[in-house]
Amino acid sequence: MVLSVENLACARGGLPVLADVSFALDAGEVLLLRGPNGSGKTTLLRTLAGLQPPLAGQVRAAPDAIAYGAHSDGLKATLSVAENLEFWAAIYGTRGIDAACAAFNLVELRDRPAQNLSAGQKRRLGLARLLVTGRAIWALDEPTVSLDTASVALFARAVQSHTADGGAAIIATHIDLGFKARELDLTGFRASARHAFDEAFG
């Protein structure tokens, strides 16, 4: 087990959104978060990644185990594709960007400034950063936005390769990624009036 979530409660903007969320994620496993917009998928991922504190419950994972991928690609516009990846590799203390470039079809774009990439190319570069983090768990929020069908397939292969190597992923998405994965529908975990949490004292 690489991630354990027990009775987790999360808030957005000071208001309880999710309550009593429990699940476990094993090495080699992908968990897809389902639910309509506003159901708490982003809030849950941000809480798992440690970007906001939970209101209640526990998240257990190894230190620095989770790499979070948000809606923003987080690119430095004036740096090239290669320079962006090298920057993030240095941040995470890893080396080598060739595999990341190859996995997301960026080899021919290595020297192009990020500001000159199309929306889909920027998204592929943002996702390629996952491969240089060295982290076991990928927590991803709608990672296929701006991707065409071929690029979605590249992403799916990257996830499958990651899990085949013992990694794991938890992904909020509305689309079919083309491989078998466990699903968790957050609709059943909506916080109700009976959950009288006070975020300031969570």
Short mmCIF file of C-alpha atoms in Angstrom, two decimals:
data_model
loop_
_atom_site.label_atom_id
_atom_site.label_comp_id
_atom_site.label_asym_id
_atom_site.label_seq_id
_atom_site.Cartn_x
_atom_site.Cartn_y
_atom_site.Cartn_z
CA MET A 1 0.00 0.00 0.00
CA VAL A 2 1.49 3.36 -1.06
CA LEU A 3 -1.39 5.62 0.01
CA SER A 4 -4.00 5.24 2.73
CA VAL A 5 -6.88 7.69 3.25
CA GLU A 6 -9.07 7.31 6.33
CA ASN A 7 -12.25 9.24 7.09
CA LEU A 8 -10.96 12.30 5.27
CA ALA A 9 -12.92 15.54 5.24
CA CYS A 10 -12.00 18.45 2.96
CA ALA A 11 -13.14 22.04 2.50
CA ARG A 12 -13.12 24.55 -0.32
CA GLY A 13 -13.26 28.25 0.49
CA GLY A 14 -13.94 27.47 4.12
CA LEU A 15 -16.98 25.32 3.34
CA PRO A 16 -16.98 21.53 3.86
CA VAL A 17 -17.09 19.72 0.52
CA LEU A 18 -16.23 16.09 1.26
CA ALA A 19 -16.59 13.91 4.35
CA ASP A 20 -15.74 10.36 5.40
CA VAL A 21 -13.60 9.59 2.34
CA SER A 22 -11.64 6.36 2.81
CA PHE A 23 -9.63 4.34 0.30
CA ALA A 24 -6.23 2.76 -0.23
CA LEU A 25 -3.96 2.80 -3.25
CA ASP A 26 -1.50 -0.01 -3.93
CA ALA A 27 1.69 0.04 -5.96
CA GLY A 28 0.88 -0.60 -9.60
CA GLU A 29 -2.67 0.69 -9.26
CA VAL A 30 -4.62 3.55 -10.86
CA LEU A 31 -7.65 5.08 -9.15
CA LEU A 32 -9.94 7.28 -11.24
CA LEU A 33 -11.92 9.97 -9.44
CA ARG A 34 -15.38 10.45 -10.88
CA GLY A 35 -18.16 12.90 -10.21
CA PRO A 36 -19.70 16.03 -11.72
CA ASN A 37 -18.00 19.42 -11.65
CA GLY A 38 -17.98 20.76 -8.12
CA SER A 39 -18.08 17.33 -6.51
CA GLY A 40 -14.71 17.83 -4.81
CA LYS A 41 -12.20 16.09 -7.09
CA THR A 42 -9.75 19.01 -7.17
CA THR A 43 -10.19 19.65 -3.44
CA LEU A 44 -9.42 16.02 -2.64
CA LEU A 45 -6.30 15.97 -4.82
CA ARG A 46 -5.00 19.22 -3.30
CA THR A 47 -5.54 17.79 0.17
CA LEU A 48 -3.74 14.55 -0.69
CA ALA A 49 -0.83 16.55 -2.09
CA GLY A 50 -0.54 18.55 1.12
CA LEU A 51 -1.49 21.88 -0.47
CA GLN A 52 -4.30 22.36 2.02
CA PRO A 53 -4.96 20.75 5.39
CA PRO A 54 -7.78 18.26 5.88
CA LEU A 55 -10.67 19.12 8.17
CA ALA A 56 -10.56 15.64 9.64
CA GLY A 57 -9.15 12.22 8.94
CA GLN A 58 -5.71 11.05 7.88
CA VAL A 59 -3.62 10.71 4.74
CA ARG A 60 -0.76 8.23 5.02
CA ALA A 61 2.00 8.09 2.41
CA ALA A 62 5.78 8.14 2.40
CA PRO A 63 7.32 11.64 2.67
CA ASP A 64 7.57 13.38 -0.71
CA ALA A 65 5.77 10.47 -2.40
CA ILE A 66 3.17 12.51 -4.30
CA ALA A 67 3.64 14.56 -7.48
CA TYR A 68 0.63 16.82 -8.08
CA GLY A 69 -0.42 17.88 -11.56
CA ALA A 70 -2.94 20.73 -11.59
CA HIS A 71 -4.91 22.47 -14.34
CA SER A 72 -2.03 24.88 -14.90
CA ASP A 73 0.96 23.50 -16.79
CA GLY A 74 3.38 25.47 -14.60
CA LEU A 75 5.83 26.25 -17.39
CA LYS A 76 8.42 29.00 -17.60
CA ALA A 77 7.51 30.69 -20.87
CA THR A 78 10.98 31.91 -21.91
CA LEU A 79 12.70 28.58 -21.24
CA SER A 80 12.87 25.90 -23.89
CA VAL A 81 11.21 22.50 -23.55
CA ALA A 82 14.51 20.97 -22.46
CA GLU A 83 15.28 23.80 -20.06
CA ASN A 84 11.88 23.47 -18.41
CA LEU A 85 12.39 19.76 -17.83
CA GLU A 86 15.97 20.27 -16.64
CA PHE A 87 14.75 22.91 -14.18
CA TRP A 88 12.19 20.51 -12.67
CA ALA A 89 14.66 17.63 -12.63
CA ALA A 90 17.00 19.83 -10.60
CA ILE A 91 14.17 20.77 -8.23
CA TYR A 92 13.39 17.10 -7.58
CA GLY A 93 17.03 16.00 -7.52
CA THR A 94 16.79 13.71 -10.52
CA ARG A 95 18.77 13.51 -13.73
CA GLY A 96 18.01 12.93 -17.39
CA ILE A 97 15.13 14.25 -19.46
CA ASP A 98 15.43 12.08 -22.56
CA ALA A 99 12.83 9.53 -21.44
CA ALA A 100 10.36 12.30 -20.59
CA CYS A 101 10.85 13.94 -24.00
CA ALA A 102 10.40 10.63 -25.80
CA ALA A 103 7.33 9.59 -23.80
CA PHE A 104 5.43 12.76 -24.73
CA ASN A 105 6.73 13.21 -28.27
CA LEU A 106 8.77 16.31 -27.44
CA VAL A 107 12.13 15.33 -28.90
CA GLU A 108 11.82 17.57 -31.95
CA LEU A 109 10.60 20.43 -29.74
CA ARG A 110 13.45 20.33 -27.20
CA ASP A 111 14.86 23.72 -28.18
CA ARG A 112 11.55 25.54 -28.69
CA PRO A 113 10.58 28.13 -26.04
CA ALA A 114 7.52 27.11 -24.09
CA GLN A 115 5.78 30.35 -25.05
CA ASN A 116 5.88 29.22 -28.70
CA LEU A 117 4.15 25.90 -28.09
CA SER A 118 0.53 25.13 -28.90
CA ALA A 119 -1.89 24.45 -26.05
CA GLY A 120 -1.59 20.71 -26.59
CA GLN A 121 2.22 20.84 -26.72
CA LYS A 122 2.28 22.84 -23.49
CA ARG A 123 0.07 20.26 -21.86
CA ARG A 124 2.36 17.44 -23.00
CA LEU A 125 5.35 19.29 -21.59
CA GLY A 126 3.52 19.85 -18.30
CA LEU A 127 2.78 16.13 -18.09
CA ALA A 128 6.35 15.21 -19.06
CA ARG A 129 7.44 16.84 -15.81
CA LEU A 130 5.92 13.87 -13.98
CA LEU A 131 8.61 11.62 -15.38
CA VAL A 132 11.42 13.70 -13.88
CA THR A 133 9.94 13.97 -10.37
CA GLY A 134 10.97 10.48 -9.31
CA ARG A 135 7.84 10.32 -7.17
CA ALA A 136 5.84 7.16 -6.69
CA ILE A 137 2.31 8.60 -6.71
CA TRP A 138 0.91 10.85 -9.42
CA ALA A 139 -2.12 12.90 -8.31
CA LEU A 140 -3.54 14.44 -11.48
CA ASP A 141 -6.40 16.86 -12.04
CA GLU A 142 -7.97 16.56 -15.51
CA PRO A 143 -4.58 15.82 -17.13
CA THR A 144 -5.96 15.33 -20.65
CA VAL A 145 -7.34 18.87 -21.10
CA SER A 146 -6.12 20.30 -24.47
CA LEU A 147 -4.84 16.90 -25.62
CA ASP A 148 -5.86 15.32 -28.92
CA THR A 149 -6.58 11.61 -29.21
CA ALA A 150 -2.98 10.68 -30.03
CA SER A 151 -1.66 12.66 -27.07
CA VAL A 152 -4.19 11.08 -24.70
CA ALA A 153 -2.78 7.73 -25.82
CA LEU A 154 0.75 8.96 -25.00
CA PHE A 155 -0.42 9.95 -21.55
CA ALA A 156 -2.14 6.62 -20.99
CA ARG A 157 1.04 4.76 -21.97
CA ALA A 158 3.08 6.91 -19.58
CA VAL A 159 0.70 6.07 -16.72
CA GLN A 160 0.81 2.36 -17.55
CA SER A 161 4.62 2.43 -17.68
CA HIS A 162 4.73 4.24 -14.35
CA THR A 163 2.50 1.69 -12.66
CA ALA A 164 4.32 -1.23 -14.28
CA ASP A 165 7.46 0.07 -12.55
CA GLY A 166 5.70 0.03 -9.18
CA GLY A 167 4.25 3.53 -9.19
CA ALA A 168 0.62 4.48 -8.65
CA ALA A 169 -1.74 7.19 -9.85
CA ILE A 170 -4.94 8.88 -8.74
CA ILE A 171 -6.56 10.78 -11.60
CA ALA A 172 -9.59 13.05 -11.78
CA THR A 173 -10.98 12.69 -15.28
CA HIS A 174 -14.24 12.53 -17.20
CA ILE A 175 -12.86 10.50 -20.11
CA ASP A 176 -12.02 6.88 -20.78
CA LEU A 177 -8.22 6.48 -20.73
CA GLY A 178 -8.33 3.12 -22.45
CA PHE A 179 -7.11 0.89 -19.64
CA LYS A 180 -8.64 -0.86 -16.65
CA ALA A 181 -8.63 1.10 -13.41
CA ARG A 182 -10.54 1.26 -10.17
CA GLU A 183 -13.05 4.11 -9.87
CA LEU A 184 -14.18 6.21 -6.93
CA ASP A 185 -17.31 8.31 -7.37
CA LEU A 186 -17.12 11.26 -4.97
CA THR A 187 -20.84 12.00 -5.22
CA GLY A 188 -21.48 9.77 -2.23
CA PHE A 189 -19.00 11.65 -0.05
CA ARG A 190 -20.52 15.13 -0.24
CA ALA A 191 -20.44 16.88 3.13
CA SER A 192 -23.89 17.56 4.56
CA ALA A 193 -25.28 19.72 7.32
CA ARG A 194 -24.50 16.99 9.87
CA HIS A 195 -20.77 17.57 9.24
CA ALA A 196 -20.26 20.63 11.44
CA PHE A 197 -16.56 21.16 10.72
CA ASP A 198 -14.72 24.36 11.52
CA GLU A 199 -11.81 24.71 9.11
CA ALA A 200 -9.88 26.92 11.52
CA PHE A 201 -9.71 24.08 14.02
CA GLY A 202 -9.30 21.14 11.61
#
